[in-house]
PDB file of C-alpha atoms in Angstrom:
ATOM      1  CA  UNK A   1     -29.514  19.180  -7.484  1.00 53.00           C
ATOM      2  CA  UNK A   2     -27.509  22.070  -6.626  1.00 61.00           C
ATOM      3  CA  UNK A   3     -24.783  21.451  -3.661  1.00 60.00           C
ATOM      4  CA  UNK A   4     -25.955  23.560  -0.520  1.00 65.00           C
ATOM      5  CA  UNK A   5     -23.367  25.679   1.614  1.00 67.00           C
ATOM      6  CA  UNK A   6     -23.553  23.412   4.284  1.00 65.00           C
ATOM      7  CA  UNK A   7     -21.388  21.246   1.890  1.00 72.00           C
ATOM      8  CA  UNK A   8     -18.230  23.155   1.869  1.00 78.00           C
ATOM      9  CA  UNK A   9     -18.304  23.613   5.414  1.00 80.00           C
ATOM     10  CA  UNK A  10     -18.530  19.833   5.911  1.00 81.00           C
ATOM     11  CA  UNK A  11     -15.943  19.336   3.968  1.00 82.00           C
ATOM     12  CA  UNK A  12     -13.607  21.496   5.477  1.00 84.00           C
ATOM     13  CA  UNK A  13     -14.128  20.366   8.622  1.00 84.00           C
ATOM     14  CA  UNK A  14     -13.673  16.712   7.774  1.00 84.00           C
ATOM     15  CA  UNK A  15     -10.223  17.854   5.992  1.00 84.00           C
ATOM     16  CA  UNK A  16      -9.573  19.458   8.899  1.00 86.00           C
ATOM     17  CA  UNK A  17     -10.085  17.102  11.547  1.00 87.00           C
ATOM     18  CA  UNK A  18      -7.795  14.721   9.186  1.00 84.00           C
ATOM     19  CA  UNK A  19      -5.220  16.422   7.941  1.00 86.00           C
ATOM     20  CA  UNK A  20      -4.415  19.104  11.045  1.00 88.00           C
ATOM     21  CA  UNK A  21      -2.879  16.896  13.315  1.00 85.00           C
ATOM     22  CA  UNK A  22      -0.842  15.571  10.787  1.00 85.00           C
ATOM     23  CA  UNK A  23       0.201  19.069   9.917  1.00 87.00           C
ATOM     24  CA  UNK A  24       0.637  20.081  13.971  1.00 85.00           C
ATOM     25  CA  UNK A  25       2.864  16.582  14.147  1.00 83.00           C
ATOM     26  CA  UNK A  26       5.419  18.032  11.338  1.00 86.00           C
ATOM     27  CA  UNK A  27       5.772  21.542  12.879  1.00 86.00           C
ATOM     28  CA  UNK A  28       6.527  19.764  16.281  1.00 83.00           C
ATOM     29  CA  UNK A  29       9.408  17.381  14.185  1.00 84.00           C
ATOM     30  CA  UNK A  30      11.652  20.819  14.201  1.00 85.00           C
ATOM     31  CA  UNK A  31      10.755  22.167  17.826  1.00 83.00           C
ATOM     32  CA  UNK A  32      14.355  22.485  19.754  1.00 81.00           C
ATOM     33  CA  UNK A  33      12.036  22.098  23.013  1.00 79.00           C
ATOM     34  CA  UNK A  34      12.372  18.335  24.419  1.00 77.00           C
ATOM     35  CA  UNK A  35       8.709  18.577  25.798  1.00 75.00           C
ATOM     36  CA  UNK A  36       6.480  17.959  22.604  1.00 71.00           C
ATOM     37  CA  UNK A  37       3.461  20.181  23.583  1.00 72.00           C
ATOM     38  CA  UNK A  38       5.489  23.183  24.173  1.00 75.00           C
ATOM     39  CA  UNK A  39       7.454  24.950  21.144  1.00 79.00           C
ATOM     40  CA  UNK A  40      11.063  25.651  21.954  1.00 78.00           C
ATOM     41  CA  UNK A  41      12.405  27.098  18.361  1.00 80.00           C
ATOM     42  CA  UNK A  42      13.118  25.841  15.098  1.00 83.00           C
ATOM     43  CA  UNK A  43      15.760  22.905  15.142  1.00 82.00           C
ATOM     44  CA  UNK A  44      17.031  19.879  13.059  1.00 83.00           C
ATOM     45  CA  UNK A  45      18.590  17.760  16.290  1.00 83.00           C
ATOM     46  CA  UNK A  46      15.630  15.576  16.756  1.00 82.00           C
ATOM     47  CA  UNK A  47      16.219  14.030  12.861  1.00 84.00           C
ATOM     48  CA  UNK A  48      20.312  13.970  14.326  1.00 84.00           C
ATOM     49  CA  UNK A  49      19.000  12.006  17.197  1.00 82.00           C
ATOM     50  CA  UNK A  50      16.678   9.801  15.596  1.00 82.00           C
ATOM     51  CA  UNK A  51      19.229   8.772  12.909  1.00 84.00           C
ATOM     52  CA  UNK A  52      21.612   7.962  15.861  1.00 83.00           C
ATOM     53  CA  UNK A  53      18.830   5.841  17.439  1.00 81.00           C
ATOM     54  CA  UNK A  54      20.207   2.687  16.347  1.00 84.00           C
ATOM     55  CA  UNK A  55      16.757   0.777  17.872  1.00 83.00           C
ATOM     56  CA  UNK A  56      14.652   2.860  15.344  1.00 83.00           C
ATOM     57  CA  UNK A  57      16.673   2.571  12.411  1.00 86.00           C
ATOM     58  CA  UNK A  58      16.840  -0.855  12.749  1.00 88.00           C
ATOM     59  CA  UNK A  59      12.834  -0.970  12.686  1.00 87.00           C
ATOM     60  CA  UNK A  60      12.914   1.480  10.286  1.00 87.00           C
ATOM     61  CA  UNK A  61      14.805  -1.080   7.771  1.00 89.00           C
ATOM     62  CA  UNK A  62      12.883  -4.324   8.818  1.00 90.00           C
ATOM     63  CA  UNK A  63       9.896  -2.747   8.050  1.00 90.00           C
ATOM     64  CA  UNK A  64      11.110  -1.812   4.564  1.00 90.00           C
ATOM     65  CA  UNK A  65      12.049  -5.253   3.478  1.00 92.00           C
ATOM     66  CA  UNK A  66       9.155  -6.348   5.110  1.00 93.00           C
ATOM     67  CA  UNK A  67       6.786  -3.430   2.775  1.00 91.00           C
ATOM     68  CA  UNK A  68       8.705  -4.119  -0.511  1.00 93.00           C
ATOM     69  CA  UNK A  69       9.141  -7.749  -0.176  1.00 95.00           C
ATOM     70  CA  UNK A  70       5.068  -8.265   0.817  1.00 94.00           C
ATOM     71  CA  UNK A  71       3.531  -5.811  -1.766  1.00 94.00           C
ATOM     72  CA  UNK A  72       5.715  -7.360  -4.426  1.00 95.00           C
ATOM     73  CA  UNK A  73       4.493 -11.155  -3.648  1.00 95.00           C
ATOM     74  CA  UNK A  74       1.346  -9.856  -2.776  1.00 93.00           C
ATOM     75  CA  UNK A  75       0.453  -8.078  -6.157  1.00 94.00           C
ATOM     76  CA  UNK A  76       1.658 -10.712  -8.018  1.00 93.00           C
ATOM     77  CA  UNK A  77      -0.308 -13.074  -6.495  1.00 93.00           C
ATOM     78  CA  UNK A  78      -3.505 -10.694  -6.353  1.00 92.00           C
ATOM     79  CA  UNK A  79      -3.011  -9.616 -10.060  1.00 92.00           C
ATOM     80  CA  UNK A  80      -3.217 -13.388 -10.643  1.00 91.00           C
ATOM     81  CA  UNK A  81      -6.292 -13.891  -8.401  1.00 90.00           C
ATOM     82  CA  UNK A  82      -7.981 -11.244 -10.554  1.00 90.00           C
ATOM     83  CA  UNK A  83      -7.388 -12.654 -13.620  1.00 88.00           C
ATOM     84  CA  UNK A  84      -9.069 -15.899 -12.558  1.00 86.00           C
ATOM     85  CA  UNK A  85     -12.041 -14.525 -11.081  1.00 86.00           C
ATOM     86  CA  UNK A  86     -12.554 -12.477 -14.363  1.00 84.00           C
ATOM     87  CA  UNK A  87     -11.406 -14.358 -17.260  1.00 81.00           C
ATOM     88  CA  UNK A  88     -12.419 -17.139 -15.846  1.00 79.00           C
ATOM     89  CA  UNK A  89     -16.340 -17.105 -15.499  1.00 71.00           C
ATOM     90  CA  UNK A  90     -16.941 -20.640 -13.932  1.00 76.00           C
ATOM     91  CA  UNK A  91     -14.581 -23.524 -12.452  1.00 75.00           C
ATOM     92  CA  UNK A  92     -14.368 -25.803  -9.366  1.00 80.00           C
ATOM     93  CA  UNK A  93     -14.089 -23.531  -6.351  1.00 78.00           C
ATOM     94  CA  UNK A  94     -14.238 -20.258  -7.686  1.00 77.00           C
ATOM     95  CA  UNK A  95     -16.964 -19.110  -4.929  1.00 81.00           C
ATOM     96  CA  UNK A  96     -14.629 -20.619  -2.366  1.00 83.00           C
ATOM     97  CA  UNK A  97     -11.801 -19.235  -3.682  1.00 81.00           C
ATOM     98  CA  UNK A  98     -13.283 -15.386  -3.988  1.00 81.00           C
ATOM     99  CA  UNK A  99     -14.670 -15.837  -0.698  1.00 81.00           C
ATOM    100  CA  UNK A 100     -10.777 -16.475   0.856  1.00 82.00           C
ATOM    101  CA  UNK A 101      -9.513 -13.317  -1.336  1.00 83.00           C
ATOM    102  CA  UNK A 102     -12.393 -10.870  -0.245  1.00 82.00           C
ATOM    103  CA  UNK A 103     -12.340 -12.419   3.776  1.00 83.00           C
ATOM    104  CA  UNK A 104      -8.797 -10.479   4.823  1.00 82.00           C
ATOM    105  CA  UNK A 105     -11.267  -7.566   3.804  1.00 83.00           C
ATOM    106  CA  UNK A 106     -13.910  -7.592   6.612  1.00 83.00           C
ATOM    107  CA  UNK A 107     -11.762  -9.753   9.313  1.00 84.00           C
ATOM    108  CA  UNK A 108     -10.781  -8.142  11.906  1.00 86.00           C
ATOM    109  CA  UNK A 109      -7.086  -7.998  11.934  1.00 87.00           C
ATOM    110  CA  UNK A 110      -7.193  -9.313  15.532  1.00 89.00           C
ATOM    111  CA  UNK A 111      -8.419 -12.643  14.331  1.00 89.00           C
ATOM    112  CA  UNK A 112      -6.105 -12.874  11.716  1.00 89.00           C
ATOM    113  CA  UNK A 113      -3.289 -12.339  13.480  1.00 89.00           C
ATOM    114  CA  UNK A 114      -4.275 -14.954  15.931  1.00 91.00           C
ATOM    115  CA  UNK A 115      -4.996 -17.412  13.467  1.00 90.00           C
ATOM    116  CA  UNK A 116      -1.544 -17.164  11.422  1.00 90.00           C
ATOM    117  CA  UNK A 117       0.097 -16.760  15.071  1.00 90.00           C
ATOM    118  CA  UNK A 118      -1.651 -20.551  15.725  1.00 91.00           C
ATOM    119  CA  UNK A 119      -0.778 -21.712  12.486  1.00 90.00           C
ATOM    120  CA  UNK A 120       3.324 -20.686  12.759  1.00 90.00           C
ATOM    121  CA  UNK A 121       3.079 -22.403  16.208  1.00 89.00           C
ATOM    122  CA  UNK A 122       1.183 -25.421  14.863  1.00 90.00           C
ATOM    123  CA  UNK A 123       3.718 -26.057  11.891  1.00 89.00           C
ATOM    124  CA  UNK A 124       6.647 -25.225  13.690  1.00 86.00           C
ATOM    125  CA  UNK A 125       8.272 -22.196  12.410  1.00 86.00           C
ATOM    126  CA  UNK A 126       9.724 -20.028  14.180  1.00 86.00           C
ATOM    127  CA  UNK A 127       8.867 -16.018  14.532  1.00 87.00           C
ATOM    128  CA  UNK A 128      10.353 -13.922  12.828  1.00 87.00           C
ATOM    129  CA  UNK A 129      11.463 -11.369   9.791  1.00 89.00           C
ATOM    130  CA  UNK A 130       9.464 -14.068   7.267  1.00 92.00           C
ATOM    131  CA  UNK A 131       6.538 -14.751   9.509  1.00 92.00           C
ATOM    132  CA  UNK A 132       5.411 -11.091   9.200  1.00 92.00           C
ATOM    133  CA  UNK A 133       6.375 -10.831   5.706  1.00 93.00           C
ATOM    134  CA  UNK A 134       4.325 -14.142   5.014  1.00 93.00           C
ATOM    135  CA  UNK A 135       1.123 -12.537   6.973  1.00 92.00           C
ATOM    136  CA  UNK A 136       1.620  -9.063   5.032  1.00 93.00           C
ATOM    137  CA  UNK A 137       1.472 -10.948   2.187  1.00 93.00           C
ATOM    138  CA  UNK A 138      -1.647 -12.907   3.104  1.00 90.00           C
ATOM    139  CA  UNK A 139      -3.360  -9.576   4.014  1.00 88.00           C
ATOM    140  CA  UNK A 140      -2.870  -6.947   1.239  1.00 91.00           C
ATOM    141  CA  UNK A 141      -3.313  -9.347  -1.617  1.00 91.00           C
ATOM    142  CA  UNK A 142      -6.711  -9.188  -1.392  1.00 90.00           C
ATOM    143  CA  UNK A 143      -6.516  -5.298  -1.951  1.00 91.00           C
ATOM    144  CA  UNK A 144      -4.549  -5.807  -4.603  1.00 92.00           C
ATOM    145  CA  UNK A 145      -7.157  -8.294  -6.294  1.00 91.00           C
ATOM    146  CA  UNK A 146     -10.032  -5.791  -6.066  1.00 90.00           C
ATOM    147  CA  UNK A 147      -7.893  -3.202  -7.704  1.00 90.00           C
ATOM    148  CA  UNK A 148      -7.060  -4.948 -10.594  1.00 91.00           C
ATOM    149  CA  UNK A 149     -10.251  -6.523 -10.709  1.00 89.00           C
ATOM    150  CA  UNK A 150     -12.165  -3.184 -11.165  1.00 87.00           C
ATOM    151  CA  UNK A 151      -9.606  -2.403 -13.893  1.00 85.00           C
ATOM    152  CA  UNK A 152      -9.935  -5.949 -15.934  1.00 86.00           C
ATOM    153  CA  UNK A 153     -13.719  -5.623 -16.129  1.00 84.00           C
ATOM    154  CA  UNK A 154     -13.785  -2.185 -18.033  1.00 82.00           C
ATOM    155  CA  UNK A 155     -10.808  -3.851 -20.840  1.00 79.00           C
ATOM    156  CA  UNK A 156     -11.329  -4.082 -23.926  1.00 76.00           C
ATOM    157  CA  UNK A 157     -10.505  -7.807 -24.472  1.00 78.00           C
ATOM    158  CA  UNK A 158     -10.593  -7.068 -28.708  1.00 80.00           C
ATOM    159  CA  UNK A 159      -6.850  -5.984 -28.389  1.00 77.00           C
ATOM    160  CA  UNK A 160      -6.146  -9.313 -26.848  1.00 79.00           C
ATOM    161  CA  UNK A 161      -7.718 -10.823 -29.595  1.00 81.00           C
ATOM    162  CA  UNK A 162      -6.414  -9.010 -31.830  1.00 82.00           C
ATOM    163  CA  UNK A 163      -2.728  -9.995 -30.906  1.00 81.00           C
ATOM    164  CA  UNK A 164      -3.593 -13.737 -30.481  1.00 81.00           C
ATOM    165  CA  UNK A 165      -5.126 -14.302 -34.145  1.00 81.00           C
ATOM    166  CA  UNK A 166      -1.768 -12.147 -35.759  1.00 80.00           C
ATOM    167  CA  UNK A 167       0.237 -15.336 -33.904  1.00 83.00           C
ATOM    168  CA  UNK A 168       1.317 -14.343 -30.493  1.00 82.00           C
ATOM    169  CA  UNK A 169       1.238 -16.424 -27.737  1.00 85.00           C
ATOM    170  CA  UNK A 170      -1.330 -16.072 -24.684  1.00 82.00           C
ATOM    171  CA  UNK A 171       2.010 -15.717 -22.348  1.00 83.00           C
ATOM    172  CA  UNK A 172       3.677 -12.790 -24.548  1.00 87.00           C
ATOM    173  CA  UNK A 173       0.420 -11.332 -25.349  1.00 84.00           C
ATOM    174  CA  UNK A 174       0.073 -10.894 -21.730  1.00 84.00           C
ATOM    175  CA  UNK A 175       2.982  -9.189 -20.851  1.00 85.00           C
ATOM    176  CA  UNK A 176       2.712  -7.133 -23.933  1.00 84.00           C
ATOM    177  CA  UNK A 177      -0.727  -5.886 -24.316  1.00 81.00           C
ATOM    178  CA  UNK A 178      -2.250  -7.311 -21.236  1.00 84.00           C
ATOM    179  CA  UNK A 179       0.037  -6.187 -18.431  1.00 85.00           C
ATOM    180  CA  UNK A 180       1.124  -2.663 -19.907  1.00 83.00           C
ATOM    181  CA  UNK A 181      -2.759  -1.771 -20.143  1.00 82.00           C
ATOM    182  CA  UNK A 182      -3.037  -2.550 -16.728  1.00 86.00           C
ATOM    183  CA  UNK A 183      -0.305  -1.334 -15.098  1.00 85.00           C
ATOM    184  CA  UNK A 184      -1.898   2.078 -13.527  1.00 82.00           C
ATOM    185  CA  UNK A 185      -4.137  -0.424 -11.359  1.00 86.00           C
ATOM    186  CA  UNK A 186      -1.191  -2.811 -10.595  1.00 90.00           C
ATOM    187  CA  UNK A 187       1.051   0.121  -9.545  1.00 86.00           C
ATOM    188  CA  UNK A 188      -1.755   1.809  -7.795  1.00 85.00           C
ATOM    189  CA  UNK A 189      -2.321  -1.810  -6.016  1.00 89.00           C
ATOM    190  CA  UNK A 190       1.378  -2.220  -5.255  1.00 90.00           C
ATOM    191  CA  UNK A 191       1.676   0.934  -3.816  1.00 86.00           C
ATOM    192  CA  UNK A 192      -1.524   0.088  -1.583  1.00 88.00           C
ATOM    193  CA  UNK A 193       0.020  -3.089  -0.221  1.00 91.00           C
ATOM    194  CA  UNK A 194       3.359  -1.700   0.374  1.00 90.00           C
ATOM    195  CA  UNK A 195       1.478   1.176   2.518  1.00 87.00           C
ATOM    196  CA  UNK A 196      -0.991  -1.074   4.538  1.00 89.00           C
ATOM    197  CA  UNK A 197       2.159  -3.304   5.216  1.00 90.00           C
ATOM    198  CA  UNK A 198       4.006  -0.099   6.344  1.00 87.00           C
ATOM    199  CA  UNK A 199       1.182   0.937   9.087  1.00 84.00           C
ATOM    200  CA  UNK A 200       0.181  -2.266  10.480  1.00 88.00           C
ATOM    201  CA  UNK A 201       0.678  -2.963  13.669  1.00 87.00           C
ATOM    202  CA  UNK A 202      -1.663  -5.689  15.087  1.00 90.00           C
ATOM    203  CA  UNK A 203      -0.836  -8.548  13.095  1.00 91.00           C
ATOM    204  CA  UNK A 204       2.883  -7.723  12.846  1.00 91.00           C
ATOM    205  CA  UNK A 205       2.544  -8.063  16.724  1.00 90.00           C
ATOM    206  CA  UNK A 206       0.930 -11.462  16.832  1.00 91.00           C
ATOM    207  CA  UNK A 207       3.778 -12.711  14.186  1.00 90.00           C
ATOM    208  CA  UNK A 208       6.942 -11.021  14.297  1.00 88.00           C
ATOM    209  CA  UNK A 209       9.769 -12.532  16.711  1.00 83.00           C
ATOM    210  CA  UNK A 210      13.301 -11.498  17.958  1.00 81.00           C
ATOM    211  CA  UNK A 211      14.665  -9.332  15.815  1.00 78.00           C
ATOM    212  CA  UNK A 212      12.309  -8.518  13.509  1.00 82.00           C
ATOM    213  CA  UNK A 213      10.345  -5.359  15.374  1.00 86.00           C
ATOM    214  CA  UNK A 214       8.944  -3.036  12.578  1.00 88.00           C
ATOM    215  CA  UNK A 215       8.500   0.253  12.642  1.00 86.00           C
ATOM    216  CA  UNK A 216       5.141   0.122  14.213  1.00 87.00           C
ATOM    217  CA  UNK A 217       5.605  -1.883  16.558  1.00 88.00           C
ATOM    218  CA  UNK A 218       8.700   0.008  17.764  1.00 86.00           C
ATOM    219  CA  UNK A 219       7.102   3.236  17.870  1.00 84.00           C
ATOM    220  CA  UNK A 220       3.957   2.403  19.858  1.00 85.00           C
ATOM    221  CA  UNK A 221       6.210   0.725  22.632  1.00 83.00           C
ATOM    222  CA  UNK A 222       8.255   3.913  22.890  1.00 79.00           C
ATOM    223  CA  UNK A 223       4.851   6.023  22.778  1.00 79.00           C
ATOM    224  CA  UNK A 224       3.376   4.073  25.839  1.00 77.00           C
ATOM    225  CA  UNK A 225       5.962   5.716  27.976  1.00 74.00           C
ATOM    226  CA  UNK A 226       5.745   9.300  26.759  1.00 72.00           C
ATOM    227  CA  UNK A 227       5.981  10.660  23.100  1.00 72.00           C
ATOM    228  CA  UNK A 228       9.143  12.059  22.289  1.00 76.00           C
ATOM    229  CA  UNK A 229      10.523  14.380  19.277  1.00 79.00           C
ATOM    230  CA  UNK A 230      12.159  11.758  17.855  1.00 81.00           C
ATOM    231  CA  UNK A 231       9.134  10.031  17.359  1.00 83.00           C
ATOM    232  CA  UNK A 232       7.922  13.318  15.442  1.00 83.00           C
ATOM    233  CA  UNK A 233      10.472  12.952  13.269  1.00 85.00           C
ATOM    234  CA  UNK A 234      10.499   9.678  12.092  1.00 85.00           C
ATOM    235  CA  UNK A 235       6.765   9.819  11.700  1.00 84.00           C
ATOM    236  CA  UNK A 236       7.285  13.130   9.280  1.00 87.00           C
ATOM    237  CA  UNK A 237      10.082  11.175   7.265  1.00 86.00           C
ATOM    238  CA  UNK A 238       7.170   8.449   6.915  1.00 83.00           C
ATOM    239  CA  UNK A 239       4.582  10.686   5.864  1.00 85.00           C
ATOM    240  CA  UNK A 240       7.022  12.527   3.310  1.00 85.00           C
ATOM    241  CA  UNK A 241       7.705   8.782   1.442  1.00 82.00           C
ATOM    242  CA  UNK A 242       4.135   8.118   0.939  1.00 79.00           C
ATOM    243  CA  UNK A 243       3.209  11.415   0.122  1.00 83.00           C
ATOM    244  CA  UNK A 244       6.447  11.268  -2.852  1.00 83.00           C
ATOM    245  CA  UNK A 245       5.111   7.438  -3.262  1.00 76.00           C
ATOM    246  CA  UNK A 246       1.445   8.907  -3.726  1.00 76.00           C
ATOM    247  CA  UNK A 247       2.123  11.419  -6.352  1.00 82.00           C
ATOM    248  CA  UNK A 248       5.131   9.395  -7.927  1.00 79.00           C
ATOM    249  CA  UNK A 249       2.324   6.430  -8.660  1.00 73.00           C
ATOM    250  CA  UNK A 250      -0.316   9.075  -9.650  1.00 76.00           C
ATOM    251  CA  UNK A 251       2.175  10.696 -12.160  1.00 79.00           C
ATOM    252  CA  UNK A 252       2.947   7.517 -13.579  1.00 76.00           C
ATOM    253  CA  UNK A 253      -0.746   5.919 -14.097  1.00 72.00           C
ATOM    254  CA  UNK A 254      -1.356   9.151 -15.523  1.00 77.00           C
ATOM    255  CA  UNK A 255       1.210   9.094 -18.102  1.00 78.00           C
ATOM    256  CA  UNK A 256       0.220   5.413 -18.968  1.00 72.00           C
ATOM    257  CA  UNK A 257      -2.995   6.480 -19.319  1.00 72.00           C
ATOM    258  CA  UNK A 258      -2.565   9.175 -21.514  1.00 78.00           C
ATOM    259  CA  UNK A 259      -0.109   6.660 -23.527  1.00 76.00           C
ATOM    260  CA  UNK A 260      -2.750   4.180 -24.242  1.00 69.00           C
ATOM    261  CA  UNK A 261      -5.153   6.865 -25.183  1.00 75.00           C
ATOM    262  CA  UNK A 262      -2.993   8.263 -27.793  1.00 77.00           C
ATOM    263  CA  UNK A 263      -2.049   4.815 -28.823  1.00 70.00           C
ATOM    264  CA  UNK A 264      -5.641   4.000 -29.576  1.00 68.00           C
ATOM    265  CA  UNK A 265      -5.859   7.414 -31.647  1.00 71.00           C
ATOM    266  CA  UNK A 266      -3.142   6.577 -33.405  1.00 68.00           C
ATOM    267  CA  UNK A 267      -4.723   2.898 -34.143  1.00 62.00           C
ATOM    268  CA  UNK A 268      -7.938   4.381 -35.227  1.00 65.00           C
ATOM    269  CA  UNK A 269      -6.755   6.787 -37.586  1.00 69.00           C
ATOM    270  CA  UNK A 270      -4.524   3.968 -39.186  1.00 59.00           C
ATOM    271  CA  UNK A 271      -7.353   1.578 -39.364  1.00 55.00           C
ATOM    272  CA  UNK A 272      -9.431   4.333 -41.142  1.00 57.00           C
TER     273      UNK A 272
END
């Protein structure tokens, strides 16, 4: 079936409609004008001012922590959660248990918020910096257990196999042949988690506390009484990291792919 030219225009305009507000929000970082709808000039002061804005650099650093601390719990524990539900074809719970990693999926984040909000208040703990990182962590596992998961069904267990029978244990043949092969979907997942923790804004509001207002959460208060450059700014810093985070984890899964595929050349032509 050849593609029509009502495709490309589609397309476009989908691009478009995505990507030019983003672009219209960058030019506007660098207007001199204090009135963000109405261009001034080029000028730098807004990033002066918003590194002087104590309030947002403090957000700005809570919700780091918050980002690098989650991911890395969560794709540990969702790198483990896909291991079970794959290597593991049958054992007590296992439809209960996929059914709590693939629910943060299709709940609204409303309700979870709520829920952990009800269960910090039922146990007693108080709000704060490791309330949100606890519910980031809750939430982006789950993406990180489908990515892996895709990745674990298409390996090739033989090289597993392989190491085991020559002697090595199930725990180093893991983090040598098992873990390297899979990196590219546990980076990819990582980065993921780290970038759904960095946007989220509802259920950091049910469970964050005094002194621990991300960088969300900061911003939208600030934009409910008038955008300002400075919010421009710090936006386009955010949008430069995950863009460099983006093509930094691309570049990498790509080079560990092409590794492993001259790895398995090289194994082929030595086994022949």
């Amino acid at each position: 079936m050849k593609p029509s030219r009502f495709d490309p225009v589609v397309l476009t305009l989908g691009f478009a409609f995505l990507y030019i507000p983003i672009i219209i929000l960058v030019i506007y970082s660098f207007n001199a004008s204090r009135l963000v709808t109405v261009w001034g000039g080029f000028s730098l002061q807004w990033y002066s001012a918003m590194w002087s804005n104590q309030g947002l650099m403090d957000a700005a650093w809570v919700t780091a922590r918050v980002g690098v601390i989650s991911a890395t719990i969560g794709t540990i524990l969702g790198t483990l959660a896909a291991l079970a539900l794959v290597r593991y074809a049958r054992f007590p719970g296992k439809m209960a248990f996929s059914g709590m990693i693939y629910a943060p999926l299709v709940m609204p984040e409303v309700i979870t918020g709520l829920s952990l909000l009800l269960l910090f208040v039922a146990i007693g703990i108080d709000r704060g910096f490791w309330t949100v990182t606890i519910a980031h962590t809750t939430f982006t596992m789950c993406y990180v257990a489908i990515v892996v998961q895709s990745r674990l069904l298409t390996f090739d267990r033989s090289l597993e196999e392989a190491a085991l029978d020559l002697g090595s244990p199930p725990v180093r043949t893991f983090f040598k042949i098992t873990l390297p092969l899979i990196f590219p979907a546990v980076a990819a997942g990582w980065m993921l988690a780290f970038t759904l923790s960095l946007d989220d804004l509802v259920i950091a509001s049910f469970t964050t506390g005094p002194g621990a207002t991300t960088l969300p959460i900061k911003i939208y208060s600030q934009v409910r009484l008038g955008v300002t450059p400075e919010i421009n700014a710090i936006c386009t810093i955010l949008i430069g990291l995950v863009t460099i985070g983006v093509i930094a984890t691309s570049f990498t899964s790509k080079r560990t792919e092409l590794r492993r595929i001259r790895d398995e050349h090289v194994a082929q032509r030595g086994a022949a």
